[in-house]
Amino acid sequence: MVKLTPPMGWNSWNTFGEKINEQLIFETADIMAEKGLPEKGYEYLVIDDCWSLRERDQNERLVADPEKFPNGMKAVADYVHSKGLKFGMYSCAGNLTCAGYPGSFEHEFLDAQTFAEWGVDFLKYDYCYHSPIIPGRYLYRRMGLALENCGRDILFSACSWGADETHEWIKSTGAAMWRSTGDIFDTWESVKDLVRQQEKLHPYNGVGCFNDMDMLIVGMYGKGNVGLKGCSDIQYRTHFSIWAFMGSPLMIGCDVRDMNQATMDILCNEEIIRINQDPVCRQPVKLVGTWAGEDLLLYSRQLAGGDIAIGMFNMSGEKAVARLNLDEVGLPFSTGKTLSCREIWTGDTFRVKNATMIRELEPYDCAVIRAKVVDL
């Protein structure tokens, strides 16, 4: 499958871990449809690890745990599809999954056929318990080839955590998205750590194979499988803005059955999603700025039609002032141009004067600006 914009959806792991079952998935599908998440772009509902029995059947096929999924995975897929969503599942390139269930190593074509028969639309493919003597690029090519020959259009989500220099070979596998990081946790420190890893990877993100910075923690508030300290709504807003700005797939990780209005407002901000889903999918450019420290991140991104997105992210617990010379985005005085701006989260509009943009940021806050090039 070739994806033209970053995939969007929901995944069970961050909140539920192994505590998944048919009823949870049905209720999640109901709420996603009821709240209009597919219309916002969140089209995939993905079951992560721990869905199967601990052993394959006599025909070497994977078997859904009958206690968790008494009607089988085909029935689950059919229900998810009935809600206008696409259905995703999980496997692993090793003998076992990360939680110790059967992986797909040397069962790639059989498993791809099984997933196709069940009506799967998305496969997250992890990297635990893999062969130490076979390079990852071969393991992911195997499953990519199996999926492309299974008779169904299944999005291949490669989850090798950036190991083995994933960025150098992942496009050869048929993957539509690839994990560049280890697992996210519901803490600000985890967000900062994952963001720091991205700078060298910007050139490896784009149409057809998107750099996945891991699932969103927006709205978790310290609850669930990866819920540790939790974050504030301001931190969640900045986290979501960075993921969207950098072109990462946007996979919701909270319990959508229990979202408050602040969480909905963050996840469903149409203008932020528009930047993430911009059709040309150009890479962001890290800007130098003026007097910007390591905890003040400045980025620009040229959008389809000539607009410019500018992201200012204060990663620290202190107030900060972001200062940007427009020469960095290609608009020195000599062009006779400036920017007419709208800050998306606040709705503020302004025009840049003296070729310098200055914005004050509260602790952990951000400014995401969509700007048009205009005459001075």
XYZ file of C-alpha atoms in Angstrom:
376
model
C 0.000 0.000 0.000
C 1.265 3.470 -0.875
C 0.093 6.129 1.566
C 0.231 9.704 0.345
C -0.144 11.297 3.799
C 0.714 10.091 7.343
C -1.683 7.366 8.571
C -4.017 8.261 11.438
C -5.977 6.128 13.865
C -6.099 4.537 17.333
C -3.990 1.774 18.895
C -4.766 -0.269 22.006
C -1.262 -0.560 23.504
C -0.669 2.712 25.357
C -3.723 2.397 27.561
C -4.698 -1.259 27.596
C -1.586 -3.378 26.979
C -2.640 -7.025 27.327
C -6.076 -6.093 28.702
C -7.874 -6.227 25.376
C -11.019 -8.032 24.312
C -13.838 -8.002 21.807
C -16.116 -5.779 23.870
C -13.420 -3.117 24.286
C -12.806 -3.037 20.549
C -16.518 -2.834 19.747
C -16.995 0.017 22.242
C -13.940 1.833 20.878
C -15.247 1.523 17.324
C -18.629 2.846 18.454
C -17.110 5.892 20.142
C -14.698 6.660 17.303
C -17.626 6.713 14.913
C -19.902 8.622 17.308
C -17.321 11.359 17.918
C -16.559 11.723 14.220
C -12.923 10.654 14.463
C -12.899 9.028 11.007
C -14.015 12.335 9.486
C -11.022 14.002 11.157
C -8.730 11.440 9.528
C -8.456 8.810 12.290
C -9.454 5.867 10.112
C -7.545 2.890 11.591
C -8.508 0.982 14.741
C -5.503 -1.184 15.627
C -5.286 -4.070 18.129
C -1.730 -4.360 19.439
C 0.052 -7.307 21.125
C -1.587 -10.041 23.295
C -4.562 -10.929 21.082
C -3.645 -14.549 20.259
C -3.185 -17.862 21.982
C 0.335 -18.737 23.138
C 0.705 -21.426 20.468
C -0.295 -21.836 16.827
C -2.849 -24.476 15.812
C -2.115 -27.818 14.108
C -1.953 -26.057 10.740
C 0.590 -23.549 12.051
C -1.948 -20.734 11.913
C -2.295 -17.982 14.495
C -5.407 -18.310 16.648
C -7.264 -15.490 18.388
C -7.648 -16.053 22.128
C -11.249 -17.368 22.428
C -11.675 -15.872 25.887
C -10.777 -12.383 24.654
C -12.270 -12.689 21.168
C -14.954 -15.404 21.326
C -16.305 -14.680 17.834
C -12.911 -14.583 16.141
C -11.079 -11.809 14.372
C -13.176 -11.849 11.210
C -16.201 -10.839 13.296
C -14.176 -8.066 14.939
C -12.979 -6.793 11.564
C -16.526 -6.857 10.194
C -17.795 -4.808 13.145
C -15.003 -2.250 12.835
C -15.691 -1.932 9.103
C -19.404 -1.447 9.795
C -18.488 1.717 11.710
C -16.675 3.226 8.732
C -13.235 2.351 10.126
C -10.335 0.196 8.955
C -9.082 -2.680 11.085
C -5.488 -3.174 12.209
C -3.635 -5.988 13.971
C -0.189 -6.780 15.318
C 2.583 -9.301 14.804
C 6.355 -9.453 15.120
C 9.424 -10.301 13.040
C 10.688 -12.681 15.735
C 9.809 -16.118 17.062
C 7.763 -14.332 19.727
C 6.057 -10.993 20.047
C 7.288 -8.531 22.657
C 4.775 -9.946 25.164
C 5.703 -13.553 24.400
C 2.998 -14.621 21.940
C 3.798 -16.353 18.608
C 5.622 -14.096 16.152
C 5.621 -14.373 12.371
C 9.236 -15.441 11.791
C 9.252 -18.030 8.967
C 5.435 -17.865 8.901
C 5.242 -14.567 6.987
C 3.222 -15.724 3.953
C 0.874 -17.884 6.009
C 0.221 -15.069 8.472
C -0.296 -12.506 5.719
C -2.854 -14.843 4.142
C -4.571 -15.264 7.519
C -4.747 -11.516 8.090
C -6.172 -11.011 4.598
C -8.855 -13.659 5.204
C -9.830 -11.927 8.445
C -10.240 -8.561 6.707
C -7.215 -6.810 8.209
C -6.267 -3.414 6.716
C -3.174 -2.543 8.784
C -0.355 -4.616 10.283
C 1.951 -3.289 12.995
C 5.091 -5.442 12.811
C 7.358 -5.374 15.873
C 11.022 -6.407 16.330
C 11.288 -8.506 19.505
C 12.861 -11.989 19.721
C 14.149 -11.733 16.156
C 16.998 -13.804 14.750
C 20.352 -12.357 15.836
C 22.032 -13.553 12.625
C 19.544 -12.269 10.040
C 19.629 -8.483 9.470
C 16.351 -6.693 10.077
C 16.124 -5.436 6.521
C 15.604 -9.021 5.321
C 12.970 -9.788 7.948
C 10.937 -6.715 7.034
C 11.304 -7.348 3.306
C 9.875 -10.823 3.867
C 6.713 -9.566 5.491
C 6.418 -6.653 3.070
C 6.529 -9.110 0.168
C 4.068 -11.432 1.896
C 1.567 -8.618 2.430
C 1.847 -7.438 -1.156
C 1.014 -10.962 -2.328
C -1.784 -11.757 0.119
C -4.633 -10.525 -2.085
C -5.662 -7.649 0.204
C -4.443 -4.065 0.509
C -2.845 -4.047 3.986
C -0.847 -1.096 5.286
C 2.548 -2.286 6.536
C 3.603 -0.479 9.739
C 7.214 -1.436 10.500
C 8.080 -1.157 14.195
C 11.835 -1.813 14.375
C 12.428 1.124 16.754
C 15.047 2.670 14.426
C 17.377 -0.263 15.166
C 19.928 -1.521 12.646
C 19.893 1.862 10.864
C 16.266 1.336 9.835
C 16.137 4.647 7.972
C 18.714 3.424 5.447
C 16.707 0.432 4.191
C 13.081 0.698 5.290
C 11.781 2.046 1.966
C 12.929 -1.193 0.315
C 10.468 -3.252 2.375
C 7.129 -1.856 1.251
C 6.440 -0.318 4.670
C 4.108 2.692 4.636
C 5.360 3.876 8.053
C 8.307 2.980 10.272
C 9.035 3.472 13.955
C 12.171 5.520 14.490
C 12.143 5.337 18.302
C 11.673 3.099 21.300
C 8.345 3.152 23.142
C 6.792 6.387 24.319
C 5.665 6.804 27.943
C 3.199 9.272 29.408
C 5.793 11.730 30.695
C 7.201 14.998 29.399
C 10.711 13.550 29.629
C 9.716 10.791 27.196
C 8.306 13.328 24.732
C 11.506 15.388 24.864
C 13.671 12.328 24.402
C 11.809 11.177 21.296
C 11.866 14.666 19.795
C 15.635 14.933 20.265
C 16.086 11.791 18.171
C 14.342 13.238 15.133
C 16.674 15.894 13.757
C 18.917 13.504 11.833
C 15.901 11.597 10.495
C 13.950 14.408 8.790
C 15.279 13.534 5.303
C 13.935 9.981 5.649
C 10.282 10.924 6.067
C 7.960 11.401 3.124
C 5.223 10.173 0.823
C 4.882 6.413 0.904
C 7.049 5.745 3.976
C 6.418 7.946 7.008
C 8.644 8.299 10.073
C 6.546 7.156 13.046
C 7.563 8.875 16.297
C 5.318 6.417 18.201
C 1.755 6.686 19.375
C 0.218 9.746 21.005
C -0.142 10.043 24.773
C -2.616 12.946 24.597
C -5.389 12.483 27.157
C -3.818 9.642 29.139
C -3.194 11.689 32.335
C -0.941 9.013 33.823
C -3.436 6.172 33.409
C -3.005 2.912 31.537
C -0.249 0.672 30.303
C 2.384 3.365 29.613
C 0.840 5.943 31.943
C 3.484 7.017 34.431
C 3.502 10.616 35.669
C 1.173 11.981 33.016
C 1.319 15.414 31.407
C -0.664 18.648 31.505
C -3.004 19.681 28.704
C -0.443 22.296 27.610
C 2.230 19.597 27.359
C -0.158 17.318 25.466
C -0.946 20.155 23.057
C 2.749 20.738 22.383
C 3.384 16.998 22.015
C 0.568 16.697 19.471
C 1.754 19.804 17.614
C 5.313 18.493 17.233
C 4.160 15.069 16.018
C 1.833 16.700 13.510
C 4.351 19.311 12.383
C 7.079 16.733 11.775
C 4.793 14.590 9.641
C 4.519 11.620 12.005
C 1.549 9.246 11.766
C -1.009 10.261 14.389
C -2.182 7.228 16.340
C -4.315 8.009 19.402
C -3.258 6.078 22.511
C -5.749 7.157 25.188
C -9.078 5.517 26.035
C -11.359 7.259 23.534
C -14.381 6.191 25.575
C -13.233 8.551 28.323
C -11.931 11.627 26.481
C -12.601 15.031 28.035
C -13.186 18.156 25.978
C -9.573 19.320 26.242
C -8.385 16.032 24.752
C -10.940 16.245 21.944
C -9.935 19.835 21.197
C -6.286 18.822 20.862
C -6.750 15.656 18.823
C -9.380 17.144 16.526
C -7.793 20.507 15.717
C -8.431 20.592 11.988
C -5.753 23.168 11.162
C -3.007 21.229 12.926
C -4.173 18.048 11.189
C -4.108 19.924 7.850
C -0.410 20.630 8.357
C 0.242 16.982 9.185
C -1.753 15.860 6.138
C -0.399 18.480 3.744
C -0.370 16.767 0.327
C 3.238 17.532 -0.585
C 4.569 16.194 2.756
C 7.752 18.249 2.691
C 10.234 17.727 5.506
C 10.495 20.310 8.288
C 13.539 22.543 8.513
C 15.133 23.202 11.885
C 15.777 26.928 12.277
C 18.554 28.628 14.193
C 16.500 31.550 15.497
C 17.978 34.313 17.606
C 19.219 33.462 21.119
C 17.344 30.151 21.064
C 18.631 27.544 23.522
C 18.435 23.784 23.194
C 14.989 23.705 24.822
C 13.492 26.194 22.359
C 12.873 24.414 19.066
C 12.036 26.386 15.934
C 10.913 24.755 12.690
C 9.456 25.769 9.359
C 7.746 23.718 6.693
C 6.743 24.766 3.189
C 3.171 23.712 2.462
C 1.298 23.055 -0.748
C 0.164 26.246 -2.446
C 2.933 28.452 -1.064
C 1.956 28.786 2.601
C 4.573 28.328 5.304
C 4.032 26.571 8.631
C 6.197 27.758 11.512
C 6.423 25.836 14.757
C 7.858 27.262 17.972
C 8.135 24.739 20.800
C 9.184 25.596 24.350
C 10.344 22.315 25.840
C 11.354 23.858 29.179
C 9.562 24.722 32.409
C 10.484 28.412 32.047
C 8.992 31.157 29.906
C 10.792 31.683 26.623
C 10.849 34.210 23.804
C 11.158 32.831 20.280
C 12.805 35.181 17.791
C 13.024 34.358 14.116
C 14.693 36.242 11.254
C 12.586 35.725 8.120
C 15.777 35.286 6.124
C 15.758 31.738 7.513
C 12.519 30.921 5.678
C 13.598 32.598 2.429
C 12.151 36.083 2.936
C 14.928 38.648 3.480
C 14.134 42.355 3.104
C 15.335 42.249 -0.500
C 12.357 40.117 -1.561
C 9.887 42.876 -0.711
C 7.763 40.237 1.024
C 6.682 39.420 4.559
C 4.280 37.015 6.275
C 0.630 37.385 7.202
C 0.181 34.945 10.070
C -2.445 33.095 12.041
C -1.471 31.293 15.266
C -3.589 28.173 15.165
C -4.102 27.411 18.863
C -4.998 30.968 19.944
C -6.475 32.306 16.712
C -4.249 35.408 16.917
C -3.499 37.092 13.587
C -0.535 39.327 12.928
C 1.785 40.592 10.224
C 5.548 40.230 10.603
C 7.378 43.566 10.716
C 11.056 44.317 10.241
C 11.600 40.784 8.903
C 11.586 39.441 12.475
C 8.965 37.273 14.172
C 8.847 37.385 17.973
C 6.513 35.293 20.113
C 6.425 34.743 23.874
C 5.840 31.179 25.011
C 4.671 29.967 28.397
C 6.407 26.947 29.981
C 5.972 23.813 27.830
C 3.817 25.755 25.370
C 4.030 26.165 21.638
C 2.969 28.405 18.789
C 2.029 26.819 15.477
C 1.625 29.417 12.771
C 0.239 29.172 9.260
C 1.542 32.057 7.214
C 0.945 33.501 3.757
C 3.603 35.332 1.794
C 2.431 38.920 1.141
C 3.876 42.200 -0.088
C 5.479 44.538 2.410
